[in-house]
Structure formats: structure tokens, C-alpha cells
């Protein structure tokens, strides 16, 4: 049990160390001091405002990571998370701004609409994979481009509020926005978003579904051996559809922290490309909700702390390089740790067999063999 936990933790540790090594080489070749850069980043990152910002920024990354992990458990790559949360954020912003209900009803309905929109957008790649054999990677990427175009048209011609250069939906009032969870009261932007509770609930549901239900077990079986799953009565095509629907539903929540807690409407400031950072968090956390949370916070912390580098004449691209290498090195880190674990397992098995194998019996003297 202890070794299993150690192997699970070794993958992210090796990935982070590889990312630090590559980032250090990047800084050294550029003529910068890596030690100074890391010291500045650490001192800025541990400030209360920076920690709160990193925590708030980690919430959408965590949701994106859980969305990616839900599909990964079925062996699917939902690269369409960006398009799914973009369409869902637009739908959620419209509902939150116009639904004439109190907050305790409007907020849950808004989140449900976002989940349903994201799931429906993810249904298209799932159906194409099941019935036409098209890779979900290709179709989900294409759906991202379609989502960008559809959202732009709807925002410009249907849901646009105001005139001139205003390219956003109607403003969401306090009766439709996400309440603040904790206000530290020590300066500007030191309020923890209420979406932290939503992220915790999503993580708990993900764990229960994937690790404590028959459905989660059948997803793993169908992913590892589709033929064996079909022979056991598991409908693999249905599992593909349900896995993509679940992934899309979670992806529908990714953009809502920005819409309901920061901008209070849908506009051009909605963050993009959260899917790849969330995928990095999922790979770092090995598709486990706690591991994904740790990976999301580490990535958000690096992104926040690297913002100060420009003020001290250091390249701000350090954060981008680190996160890019994290995404690449996560697979290498797990490969190295799994290889090491296999070697340790083989060595222990050989040692155990040597101890259990009785020594060969000594040969009897020649006279005794004859008498027998």
C-alpha cells in the first residue's frame, strides 16, 4: 500500500522536476539567473493576494482537469473542452441575467443549463465515434472551431447588450451571480469564489462515480479490453457516449467562475485554452480528484507567480515554458516511475521465489543407494 502511494506520487514529482530542469536550462541559456527567478516567483507567489488568486484560478483548471479525466477513464481524449465551456458559458450568462427567480433557484438552474449545454456539445463527437468510427480527437477539435463561430454570431446578433464596442451579454446582478465564499478583507481581490464549493462537489461526485460504482468499473473494463467487455455483456458504445456526456457536462462549468464571479457577463475576456492546462493537471494527478486538485493549484501558482518577472527584467514566458514542459513531461514521468515500479516488483518476486524454493537434496552415498 505504501509503495503504491509512493509510485502514485512519484509521477507528478518527476514531472515537476523535469519541468524545473528544462526551465532552468531555458533561463541559463538566455543569460538569466534561474535562482533569482525562482526566488522572485516564490516570494511573490506566497503573498496572501497571490495565494487567493492562484486558488481562484485553480478552480476552472480543476474543472477542466476533471472533465478531461472523466473521458480519459474510458480511454477517450475530449479535446473539445474549450468549445464546450464556451458555448455553455454563453448559455449560462443569458440564463443568469434574464431568469426572473431568486438566487437560490436561479443559480442551480444556471449551472444545470451549463452542464446540459456542454453535454449536448460533447454528444456530437461521441455519436460520430460510435456510429461512424471517427476519432473523437478530430471531431472535438472541429467542434471547438464551430463553437467559436457560433458563439461569435450569437453574441453579435442575438444576445448582445448595449451598443458601440460592447460585445457582451447583459450584466448579471447580485441575484444571479455566485456569492463570495470567504472575504479575507486584507486588500483588493482577496475573496475566495464560491465556485470552490462547486469544484469540491464535482470532485466528490467524480470519485464516487468512477471509483465506487459499477458504472465506473465498467468504464475501466471497456477502456482496457473492449472485446472482453462486450463478451461480458458491457455495451462499449453506450459507455463511450456516457463518458463523453459526463465529460462535456463537467466542461460546461469551466467558464462559469469567470462569468458569475469576475466579469458578471459573457464577453471577450473569457479565458481560452483552459483545456490543455486542465489536461496537464489531469495527467499530473493521474486522473484522481485529489491529484488533479494538487496539479491545478501548482499550475495556477506558477502562472500567478510568473507575472512579477517582467518587473525585475526577467522573461515572463517562464510560466508558459514550465506549464508546457509539465504537459510533455507528465507522460515521461509516469513512464519512468512505472518502469521503476515494474523492476522493483520483478526483483521482489525473484527474491521471494528464491527464499521459497527448497535447496536441492544432498546425494546419498553409493553404498546406501545400492542397499536401497
mmCIF file of C-alpha atoms in Angstrom:
data_model
loop_
_atom_site.group_PDB
_atom_site.id
_atom_site.type_symbol
_atom_site.label_atom_id
_atom_site.label_comp_id
_atom_site.label_asym_id
_atom_site.label_seq_id
_atom_site.Cartn_x
_atom_site.Cartn_y
_atom_site.Cartn_z
ATOM 1 C CA UNK A 1 0.000 0.000 0.000
ATOM 2 C CA UNK A 2 2.773 2.428 0.926
ATOM 3 C CA UNK A 3 4.692 1.581 -2.241
ATOM 4 C CA UNK A 4 1.563 2.115 -4.331
ATOM 5 C CA UNK A 5 1.087 5.568 -2.848
ATOM 6 C CA UNK A 6 4.774 6.331 -3.383
ATOM 7 C CA UNK A 7 4.540 5.312 -7.047
ATOM 8 C CA UNK A 8 1.429 7.464 -7.493
ATOM 9 C CA UNK A 9 3.175 10.487 -6.015
ATOM 10 C CA UNK A 10 6.448 9.832 -7.824
ATOM 11 C CA UNK A 11 4.964 10.573 -11.259
ATOM 12 C CA UNK A 12 3.988 14.191 -10.514
ATOM 13 C CA UNK A 13 7.229 14.772 -8.605
ATOM 14 C CA UNK A 14 9.343 13.548 -11.519
ATOM 15 C CA UNK A 15 7.279 15.653 -13.954
ATOM 16 C CA UNK A 16 7.756 18.801 -11.862
ATOM 17 C CA UNK A 17 11.485 18.133 -11.516
ATOM 18 C CA UNK A 18 11.841 17.670 -15.278
ATOM 19 C CA UNK A 19 9.908 20.902 -15.861
ATOM 20 C CA UNK A 20 12.160 22.747 -13.405
ATOM 21 C CA UNK A 21 15.244 21.339 -15.143
ATOM 22 C CA UNK A 22 14.098 22.437 -18.599
ATOM 23 C CA UNK A 23 13.021 25.856 -17.312
ATOM 24 C CA UNK A 24 16.385 26.293 -15.597
ATOM 25 C CA UNK A 25 18.163 25.464 -18.857
ATOM 26 C CA UNK A 26 15.913 27.939 -20.673
ATOM 27 C CA UNK A 27 16.853 30.712 -18.242
ATOM 28 C CA UNK A 28 20.551 29.825 -18.169
ATOM 29 C CA UNK A 29 20.895 29.756 -21.953
ATOM 30 C CA UNK A 30 19.125 33.114 -22.105
ATOM 31 C CA UNK A 31 21.659 34.609 -19.722
ATOM 32 C CA UNK A 32 19.365 34.879 -16.707
ATOM 33 C CA UNK A 33 19.790 33.634 -13.171
ATOM 34 C CA UNK A 34 17.407 30.748 -12.517
ATOM 35 C CA UNK A 35 17.907 31.092 -8.765
ATOM 36 C CA UNK A 36 16.868 34.746 -8.828
ATOM 37 C CA UNK A 37 13.829 33.970 -10.976
ATOM 38 C CA UNK A 38 12.619 31.199 -8.680
ATOM 39 C CA UNK A 39 13.222 33.338 -5.585
ATOM 40 C CA UNK A 40 11.224 36.235 -7.005
ATOM 41 C CA UNK A 41 8.420 33.904 -8.085
ATOM 42 C CA UNK A 42 8.264 32.209 -4.688
ATOM 43 C CA UNK A 43 8.257 35.441 -2.687
ATOM 44 C CA UNK A 44 5.501 36.900 -4.844
ATOM 45 C CA UNK A 45 3.529 33.671 -5.016
ATOM 46 C CA UNK A 46 3.228 33.186 -1.250
ATOM 47 C CA UNK A 47 1.698 36.610 -0.681
ATOM 48 C CA UNK A 48 -1.932 36.340 0.528
ATOM 49 C CA UNK A 49 -3.340 38.064 -2.561
ATOM 50 C CA UNK A 50 -1.329 35.774 -4.838
ATOM 51 C CA UNK A 51 -2.410 32.634 -2.983
ATOM 52 C CA UNK A 52 -6.078 33.652 -3.199
ATOM 53 C CA UNK A 53 -5.690 34.449 -6.887
ATOM 54 C CA UNK A 54 -3.969 31.109 -7.502
ATOM 55 C CA UNK A 55 -6.750 29.294 -5.649
ATOM 56 C CA UNK A 56 -9.469 31.059 -7.649
ATOM 57 C CA UNK A 57 -7.625 30.436 -10.918
ATOM 58 C CA UNK A 58 -7.138 26.788 -9.988
ATOM 59 C CA UNK A 59 -10.914 26.207 -9.817
ATOM 60 C CA UNK A 60 -11.577 26.350 -13.604
ATOM 61 C CA UNK A 61 -8.365 24.411 -14.226
ATOM 62 C CA UNK A 62 -9.561 21.754 -11.804
ATOM 63 C CA UNK A 63 -12.957 21.528 -13.509
ATOM 64 C CA UNK A 64 -11.239 21.243 -16.894
ATOM 65 C CA UNK A 65 -8.963 18.551 -15.492
ATOM 66 C CA UNK A 66 -11.865 16.543 -14.072
ATOM 67 C CA UNK A 67 -13.691 16.870 -17.393
ATOM 68 C CA UNK A 68 -10.648 15.520 -19.222
ATOM 69 C CA UNK A 69 -10.182 12.755 -16.631
ATOM 70 C CA UNK A 70 -13.801 11.609 -16.966
ATOM 71 C CA UNK A 71 -13.178 10.882 -20.643
ATOM 72 C CA UNK A 72 -9.677 9.520 -20.013
ATOM 73 C CA UNK A 73 -11.111 6.834 -17.735
ATOM 74 C CA UNK A 74 -12.812 5.488 -20.851
ATOM 75 C CA UNK A 75 -9.665 5.911 -22.937
ATOM 76 C CA UNK A 76 -11.067 8.970 -24.734
ATOM 77 C CA UNK A 77 -9.434 12.345 -25.310
ATOM 78 C CA UNK A 78 -12.014 15.088 -25.050
ATOM 79 C CA UNK A 79 -10.073 17.851 -26.762
ATOM 80 C CA UNK A 80 -13.323 19.780 -27.179
ATOM 81 C CA UNK A 81 -13.481 21.096 -23.613
ATOM 82 C CA UNK A 82 -12.752 24.633 -24.845
ATOM 83 C CA UNK A 83 -15.703 24.659 -27.204
ATOM 84 C CA UNK A 84 -17.992 23.018 -24.685
ATOM 85 C CA UNK A 85 -17.358 25.511 -21.914
ATOM 86 C CA UNK A 86 -17.511 28.455 -24.338
ATOM 87 C CA UNK A 87 -21.000 27.522 -25.568
ATOM 88 C CA UNK A 88 -22.110 26.620 -22.043
ATOM 89 C CA UNK A 89 -20.792 29.911 -20.629
ATOM 90 C CA UNK A 90 -22.852 31.876 -23.145
ATOM 91 C CA UNK A 91 -25.982 29.887 -22.287
ATOM 92 C CA UNK A 92 -25.322 30.265 -18.565
ATOM 93 C CA UNK A 93 -24.751 34.005 -18.838
ATOM 94 C CA UNK A 94 -28.034 34.501 -20.683
ATOM 95 C CA UNK A 95 -29.974 32.429 -18.146
ATOM 96 C CA UNK A 96 -28.336 34.067 -15.124
ATOM 97 C CA UNK A 97 -29.057 37.569 -16.429
ATOM 98 C CA UNK A 98 -32.667 37.055 -17.533
ATOM 99 C CA UNK A 99 -34.253 34.327 -15.395
ATOM 100 C CA UNK A 100 -36.734 36.046 -13.016
ATOM 101 C CA UNK A 101 -36.095 33.851 -9.985
ATOM 102 C CA UNK A 102 -34.343 34.311 -6.633
ATOM 103 C CA UNK A 103 -30.698 33.398 -6.277
ATOM 104 C CA UNK A 104 -31.255 30.041 -4.575
ATOM 105 C CA UNK A 105 -33.230 28.911 -7.629
ATOM 106 C CA UNK A 106 -31.540 30.848 -10.392
ATOM 107 C CA UNK A 107 -28.002 29.735 -9.579
ATOM 108 C CA UNK A 108 -28.696 25.956 -9.598
ATOM 109 C CA UNK A 109 -30.746 26.288 -12.783
ATOM 110 C CA UNK A 110 -27.905 28.227 -14.414
ATOM 111 C CA UNK A 111 -25.386 25.537 -13.527
ATOM 112 C CA UNK A 112 -27.718 22.793 -14.757
ATOM 113 C CA UNK A 113 -28.180 24.625 -18.066
ATOM 114 C CA UNK A 114 -24.408 24.910 -18.418
ATOM 115 C CA UNK A 115 -23.937 21.190 -17.766
ATOM 116 C CA UNK A 116 -26.672 20.275 -20.235
ATOM 117 C CA UNK A 117 -25.233 22.567 -22.918
ATOM 118 C CA UNK A 118 -21.726 21.194 -22.504
ATOM 119 C CA UNK A 119 -23.008 17.613 -22.582
ATOM 120 C CA UNK A 120 -25.000 18.208 -25.766
ATOM 121 C CA UNK A 121 -21.971 19.785 -27.450
ATOM 122 C CA UNK A 122 -19.884 16.749 -26.499
ATOM 123 C CA UNK A 123 -22.571 14.377 -27.776
ATOM 124 C CA UNK A 124 -21.678 15.068 -31.416
ATOM 125 C CA UNK A 125 -18.112 13.641 -31.227
ATOM 126 C CA UNK A 126 -19.432 10.692 -29.208
ATOM 127 C CA UNK A 127 -22.066 9.784 -31.791
ATOM 128 C CA UNK A 128 -19.615 10.177 -34.673
ATOM 129 C CA UNK A 129 -17.163 7.857 -32.937
ATOM 130 C CA UNK A 130 -19.761 5.221 -32.133
ATOM 131 C CA UNK A 131 -21.654 5.144 -35.427
ATOM 132 C CA UNK A 132 -19.059 6.310 -37.949
ATOM 133 C CA UNK A 133 -15.775 5.362 -36.287
ATOM 134 C CA UNK A 134 -14.403 8.925 -36.423
ATOM 135 C CA UNK A 135 -11.771 9.763 -33.821
ATOM 136 C CA UNK A 136 -13.112 11.928 -31.020
ATOM 137 C CA UNK A 137 -9.888 13.948 -31.099
ATOM 138 C CA UNK A 138 -10.523 15.187 -34.644
ATOM 139 C CA UNK A 139 -14.230 15.850 -34.211
ATOM 140 C CA UNK A 140 -13.851 17.589 -30.861
ATOM 141 C CA UNK A 141 -11.187 19.904 -32.285
ATOM 142 C CA UNK A 142 -13.509 20.757 -35.161
ATOM 143 C CA UNK A 143 -16.319 21.360 -32.677
ATOM 144 C CA UNK A 144 -14.089 23.902 -30.935
ATOM 145 C CA UNK A 145 -13.846 25.910 -34.147
ATOM 146 C CA UNK A 146 -17.587 25.621 -34.710
ATOM 147 C CA UNK A 147 -18.259 26.747 -31.134
ATOM 148 C CA UNK A 148 -16.101 29.844 -31.602
ATOM 149 C CA UNK A 149 -18.013 30.825 -34.729
ATOM 150 C CA UNK A 150 -21.448 30.077 -33.295
ATOM 151 C CA UNK A 151 -20.752 31.986 -30.093
ATOM 152 C CA UNK A 152 -19.429 34.993 -32.024
ATOM 153 C CA UNK A 153 -22.533 35.122 -34.220
ATOM 154 C CA UNK A 154 -24.939 34.713 -31.298
ATOM 155 C CA UNK A 155 -23.104 37.277 -29.213
ATOM 156 C CA UNK A 156 -23.055 39.835 -32.020
ATOM 157 C CA UNK A 157 -26.577 39.395 -33.391
ATOM 158 C CA UNK A 158 -28.748 37.844 -30.680
ATOM 159 C CA UNK A 159 -27.530 38.281 -27.105
ATOM 160 C CA UNK A 160 -25.514 41.481 -27.415
ATOM 161 C CA UNK A 161 -26.388 44.082 -24.799
ATOM 162 C CA UNK A 162 -25.687 47.759 -25.441
ATOM 163 C CA UNK A 163 -24.199 49.476 -28.451
ATOM 164 C CA UNK A 164 -20.847 50.653 -29.749
ATOM 165 C CA UNK A 165 -17.935 48.397 -28.883
ATOM 166 C CA UNK A 166 -19.940 46.491 -26.284
ATOM 167 C CA UNK A 167 -19.673 42.830 -27.254
ATOM 168 C CA UNK A 168 -21.009 41.219 -24.102
ATOM 169 C CA UNK A 169 -24.288 39.883 -22.816
ATOM 170 C CA UNK A 170 -26.441 41.657 -20.269
ATOM 171 C CA UNK A 171 -24.901 42.332 -16.867
ATOM 172 C CA UNK A 172 -25.648 39.704 -14.231
ATOM 173 C CA UNK A 173 -26.881 41.232 -10.993
ATOM 174 C CA UNK A 174 -26.263 40.052 -7.458
ATOM 175 C CA UNK A 175 -29.399 37.896 -7.620
ATOM 176 C CA UNK A 176 -27.755 35.799 -10.347
ATOM 177 C CA UNK A 177 -24.032 35.883 -9.505
ATOM 178 C CA UNK A 178 -22.057 33.395 -7.465
ATOM 179 C CA UNK A 179 -21.713 34.586 -3.846
ATOM 180 C CA UNK A 180 -18.284 35.044 -2.317
ATOM 181 C CA UNK A 181 -17.266 32.129 -0.127
ATOM 182 C CA UNK A 182 -14.687 33.892 2.069
ATOM 183 C CA UNK A 183 -13.564 37.515 2.038
ATOM 184 C CA UNK A 184 -10.195 37.829 3.743
ATOM 185 C CA UNK A 185 -10.554 41.604 3.881
ATOM 186 C CA UNK A 186 -6.840 42.336 3.508
ATOM 187 C CA UNK A 187 -6.908 44.184 0.208
ATOM 188 C CA UNK A 188 -8.197 44.053 -3.333
ATOM 189 C CA UNK A 189 -9.072 40.689 -4.865
ATOM 190 C CA UNK A 190 -8.698 38.643 -1.721
ATOM 191 C CA UNK A 191 -12.111 36.983 -1.900
ATOM 192 C CA UNK A 192 -12.368 33.248 -2.454
ATOM 193 C CA UNK A 193 -15.006 32.398 -5.019
ATOM 194 C CA UNK A 194 -17.998 30.273 -4.119
ATOM 195 C CA UNK A 195 -17.174 28.057 -7.077
ATOM 196 C CA UNK A 196 -14.647 26.386 -4.808
ATOM 197 C CA UNK A 197 -17.609 24.555 -3.244
ATOM 198 C CA UNK A 198 -18.854 23.591 -6.710
ATOM 199 C CA UNK A 199 -15.423 22.212 -7.578
ATOM 200 C CA UNK A 200 -15.321 20.170 -4.357
ATOM 201 C CA UNK A 201 -18.770 18.728 -5.059
ATOM 202 C CA UNK A 202 -17.757 17.868 -8.624
ATOM 203 C CA UNK A 203 -14.618 16.142 -7.346
ATOM 204 C CA UNK A 204 -16.590 14.084 -4.810
ATOM 205 C CA UNK A 205 -19.147 13.037 -7.422
ATOM 206 C CA UNK A 206 -16.363 12.147 -9.845
ATOM 207 C CA UNK A 207 -14.688 9.962 -7.231
ATOM 208 C CA UNK A 208 -17.913 8.211 -6.254
ATOM 209 C CA UNK A 209 -18.931 7.557 -9.854
ATOM 210 C CA UNK A 210 -15.548 6.425 -11.111
ATOM 211 C CA UNK A 211 -14.257 4.512 -8.074
ATOM 212 C CA UNK A 212 -17.316 3.386 -6.132
ATOM 213 C CA UNK A 213 -19.920 2.390 -8.727
ATOM 214 C CA UNK A 214 -20.390 -0.442 -11.199
ATOM 215 C CA UNK A 215 -20.572 2.143 -13.970
ATOM 216 C CA UNK A 216 -17.075 3.403 -13.176
ATOM 217 C CA UNK A 217 -15.736 -0.156 -13.107
ATOM 218 C CA UNK A 218 -17.315 -0.965 -16.458
ATOM 219 C CA UNK A 219 -15.711 2.161 -17.936
ATOM 220 C CA UNK A 220 -12.272 0.849 -16.991
ATOM 221 C CA UNK A 221 -13.057 -2.616 -18.322
ATOM 222 C CA UNK A 222 -14.397 -1.229 -21.601
ATOM 223 C CA UNK A 223 -11.337 1.019 -21.920
ATOM 224 C CA UNK A 224 -8.743 -1.704 -21.338
ATOM 225 C CA UNK A 225 -10.371 -4.504 -23.305
ATOM 226 C CA UNK A 226 -13.430 -3.651 -25.419
ATOM 227 C CA UNK A 227 -13.722 -7.234 -26.714
ATOM 228 C CA UNK A 228 -13.733 -8.714 -23.222
ATOM 229 C CA UNK A 229 -16.226 -6.089 -22.103
ATOM 230 C CA UNK A 230 -18.605 -6.929 -24.951
ATOM 231 C CA UNK A 231 -18.329 -10.639 -24.189
ATOM 232 C CA UNK A 232 -19.186 -9.860 -20.557
ATOM 233 C CA UNK A 233 -22.330 -8.004 -21.589
ATOM 234 C CA UNK A 234 -20.974 -4.451 -21.263
ATOM 235 C CA UNK A 235 -22.161 -2.173 -24.052
ATOM 236 C CA UNK A 236 -18.963 -0.373 -25.019
ATOM 237 C CA UNK A 237 -20.684 2.090 -27.354
ATOM 238 C CA UNK A 238 -23.010 3.180 -24.577
ATOM 239 C CA UNK A 239 -20.056 3.680 -22.253
ATOM 240 C CA UNK A 240 -18.379 5.878 -24.873
ATOM 241 C CA UNK A 241 -21.466 8.053 -25.167
ATOM 242 C CA UNK A 242 -21.972 8.319 -21.400
ATOM 243 C CA UNK A 243 -18.289 9.093 -20.816
ATOM 244 C CA UNK A 244 -18.363 11.937 -23.331
ATOM 245 C CA UNK A 245 -21.653 13.226 -21.932
ATOM 246 C CA UNK A 246 -20.225 13.269 -18.409
ATOM 247 C CA UNK A 247 -17.048 14.940 -19.588
ATOM 248 C CA UNK A 248 -18.991 17.557 -21.510
ATOM 249 C CA UNK A 249 -21.296 18.234 -18.563
ATOM 250 C CA UNK A 250 -18.335 18.966 -16.298
ATOM 251 C CA UNK A 251 -16.682 21.007 -19.046
ATOM 252 C CA UNK A 252 -19.786 23.172 -19.186
ATOM 253 C CA UNK A 253 -18.880 24.557 -15.752
ATOM 254 C CA UNK A 254 -15.320 25.592 -16.626
ATOM 255 C CA UNK A 255 -16.151 29.091 -17.858
ATOM 256 C CA UNK A 256 -18.711 29.945 -15.199
ATOM 257 C CA UNK A 257 -16.284 31.123 -12.473
ATOM 258 C CA UNK A 258 -15.300 33.925 -14.828
ATOM 259 C CA UNK A 259 -18.869 34.678 -15.895
ATOM 260 C CA UNK A 260 -20.517 34.598 -12.457
ATOM 261 C CA UNK A 261 -17.645 35.745 -10.240
ATOM 262 C CA UNK A 262 -15.387 38.043 -12.294
ATOM 263 C CA UNK A 263 -16.919 39.616 -15.406
ATOM 264 C CA UNK A 264 -20.599 39.097 -14.416
ATOM 265 C CA UNK A 265 -21.457 38.597 -18.075
ATOM 266 C CA UNK A 266 -20.172 36.768 -21.135
ATOM 267 C CA UNK A 267 -17.724 38.856 -23.162
ATOM 268 C CA UNK A 268 -14.388 38.734 -24.890
ATOM 269 C CA UNK A 269 -12.460 38.431 -21.639
ATOM 270 C CA UNK A 270 -13.461 34.791 -21.154
ATOM 271 C CA UNK A 271 -10.218 32.774 -20.751
ATOM 272 C CA UNK A 272 -9.388 30.451 -23.620
ATOM 273 C CA UNK A 273 -7.292 27.300 -23.933
ATOM 274 C CA UNK A 274 -8.045 26.149 -20.399
ATOM 275 C CA UNK A 275 -8.416 22.634 -21.757
ATOM 276 C CA UNK A 276 -4.693 21.970 -22.239
ATOM 277 C CA UNK A 277 -3.790 23.309 -18.799
ATOM 278 C CA UNK A 278 -6.597 21.232 -17.301
ATOM 279 C CA UNK A 279 -5.344 18.193 -19.212
ATOM 280 C CA UNK A 280 -1.899 18.790 -17.719
ATOM 281 C CA UNK A 281 -3.484 18.874 -14.256
ATOM 282 C CA UNK A 282 -5.320 15.630 -15.007
ATOM 283 C CA UNK A 283 -2.120 13.937 -16.165
ATOM 284 C CA UNK A 284 -0.228 15.245 -13.150
ATOM 285 C CA UNK A 285 -2.941 13.999 -10.824
ATOM 286 C CA UNK A 286 -3.238 10.681 -12.615
ATOM 287 C CA UNK A 287 -6.980 11.261 -13.137
ATOM 288 C CA UNK A 288 -7.608 11.191 -9.382
ATOM 289 C CA UNK A 289 -9.626 14.126 -7.997
ATOM 290 C CA UNK A 290 -7.159 14.898 -5.220
ATOM 291 C CA UNK A 291 -4.195 14.645 -7.564
ATOM 292 C CA UNK A 292 -5.937 16.856 -10.125
ATOM 293 C CA UNK A 293 -6.587 19.454 -7.413
ATOM 294 C CA UNK A 294 -2.911 19.499 -6.462
ATOM 295 C CA UNK A 295 -1.839 19.724 -10.097
ATOM 296 C CA UNK A 296 -4.304 22.542 -10.838
ATOM 297 C CA UNK A 297 -3.092 24.576 -7.864
ATOM 298 C CA UNK A 298 0.574 24.087 -8.807
ATOM 299 C CA UNK A 299 -0.085 25.259 -12.361
ATOM 300 C CA UNK A 300 -2.169 28.225 -11.171
ATOM 301 C CA UNK A 301 0.531 29.121 -8.647
ATOM 302 C CA UNK A 302 3.225 29.104 -11.345
ATOM 303 C CA UNK A 303 1.068 31.166 -13.684
ATOM 304 C CA UNK A 304 0.381 33.747 -10.981
ATOM 305 C CA UNK A 305 3.918 33.952 -9.604
ATOM 306 C CA UNK A 306 5.483 34.333 -13.061
ATOM 307 C CA UNK A 307 3.569 37.573 -13.642
ATOM 308 C CA UNK A 308 6.027 39.511 -11.481
ATOM 309 C CA UNK A 309 9.090 38.508 -13.520
ATOM 310 C CA UNK A 310 8.641 41.337 -16.005
ATOM 311 C CA UNK A 311 9.059 43.911 -13.229
ATOM 312 C CA UNK A 312 12.545 42.593 -12.397
ATOM 313 C CA UNK A 313 13.776 42.314 -16.000
ATOM 314 C CA UNK A 314 13.201 38.560 -16.224
ATOM 315 C CA UNK A 315 11.233 36.817 -19.004
ATOM 316 C CA UNK A 316 7.578 36.322 -18.134
ATOM 317 C CA UNK A 317 7.500 33.332 -20.507
ATOM 318 C CA UNK A 318 8.962 31.224 -17.706
ATOM 319 C CA UNK A 319 5.462 30.247 -16.566
ATOM 320 C CA UNK A 320 4.403 29.270 -20.074
ATOM 321 C CA UNK A 321 7.554 27.203 -20.587
ATOM 322 C CA UNK A 322 7.065 25.472 -17.244
ATOM 323 C CA UNK A 323 3.431 24.552 -17.957
ATOM 324 C CA UNK A 324 4.253 23.394 -21.483
ATOM 325 C CA UNK A 325 7.032 21.149 -20.216
ATOM 326 C CA UNK A 326 4.739 19.860 -17.451
ATOM 327 C CA UNK A 327 2.301 18.699 -20.123
ATOM 328 C CA UNK A 328 5.066 16.949 -22.048
ATOM 329 C CA UNK A 329 6.967 15.567 -19.076
ATOM 330 C CA UNK A 330 3.912 14.132 -17.324
ATOM 331 C CA UNK A 331 3.906 11.158 -19.688
ATOM 332 C CA UNK A 332 7.677 10.753 -19.314
ATOM 333 C CA UNK A 333 7.442 10.942 -15.537
ATOM 334 C CA UNK A 334 4.799 8.239 -15.345
ATOM 335 C CA UNK A 335 6.730 6.065 -17.787
ATOM 336 C CA UNK A 336 9.865 6.319 -15.657
ATOM 337 C CA UNK A 337 8.043 5.609 -12.396
ATOM 338 C CA UNK A 338 6.083 2.711 -13.882
ATOM 339 C CA UNK A 339 9.265 1.189 -15.298
ATOM 340 C CA UNK A 340 10.953 1.543 -11.928
ATOM 341 C CA UNK A 341 7.927 0.013 -10.207
ATOM 342 C CA UNK A 342 7.952 -2.932 -12.617
ATOM 343 C CA UNK A 343 11.643 -3.536 -11.968
ATOM 344 C CA UNK A 344 11.118 -3.400 -8.202
ATOM 345 C CA UNK A 345 8.166 -5.788 -8.484
ATOM 346 C CA UNK A 346 10.191 -8.211 -10.619
ATOM 347 C CA UNK A 347 13.137 -8.051 -8.217
ATOM 348 C CA UNK A 348 10.921 -8.703 -5.186
ATOM 349 C CA UNK A 349 9.233 -11.613 -6.966
ATOM 350 C CA UNK A 350 12.574 -13.230 -7.799
ATOM 351 C CA UNK A 351 13.815 -12.789 -4.236
ATOM 352 C CA UNK A 352 10.631 -14.320 -2.830
ATOM 353 C CA UNK A 353 10.879 -17.313 -5.138
ATOM 354 C CA UNK A 354 14.473 -17.886 -4.152
ATOM 355 C CA UNK A 355 13.523 -17.927 -0.480
ATOM 356 C CA UNK A 356 10.556 -20.236 -1.074
ATOM 357 C CA UNK A 357 12.451 -22.711 -3.284
ATOM 358 C CA UNK A 358 13.879 -25.517 -1.094
ATOM 359 C CA UNK A 359 17.570 -26.290 -1.543
ATOM 360 C CA UNK A 360 18.384 -29.422 -3.576
ATOM 361 C CA UNK A 361 18.723 -32.635 -1.533
ATOM 362 C CA UNK A 362 22.231 -33.906 -0.952
ATOM 363 C CA UNK A 363 23.072 -37.084 -2.963
ATOM 364 C CA UNK A 364 23.123 -40.331 -0.987
ATOM 365 C CA UNK A 365 26.372 -42.292 -0.641
ATOM 366 C CA UNK A 366 26.927 -45.053 -3.200
ATOM 367 C CA UNK A 367 26.606 -47.863 -0.665
ATOM 368 C CA UNK A 368 23.289 -46.636 0.658
ATOM 369 C CA UNK A 369 21.846 -46.294 -2.867
ATOM 370 C CA UNK A 370 22.784 -49.912 -3.577
ATOM 371 C CA UNK A 371 21.224 -51.167 -0.354
ATOM 372 C CA UNK A 372 18.035 -49.314 -1.155
#
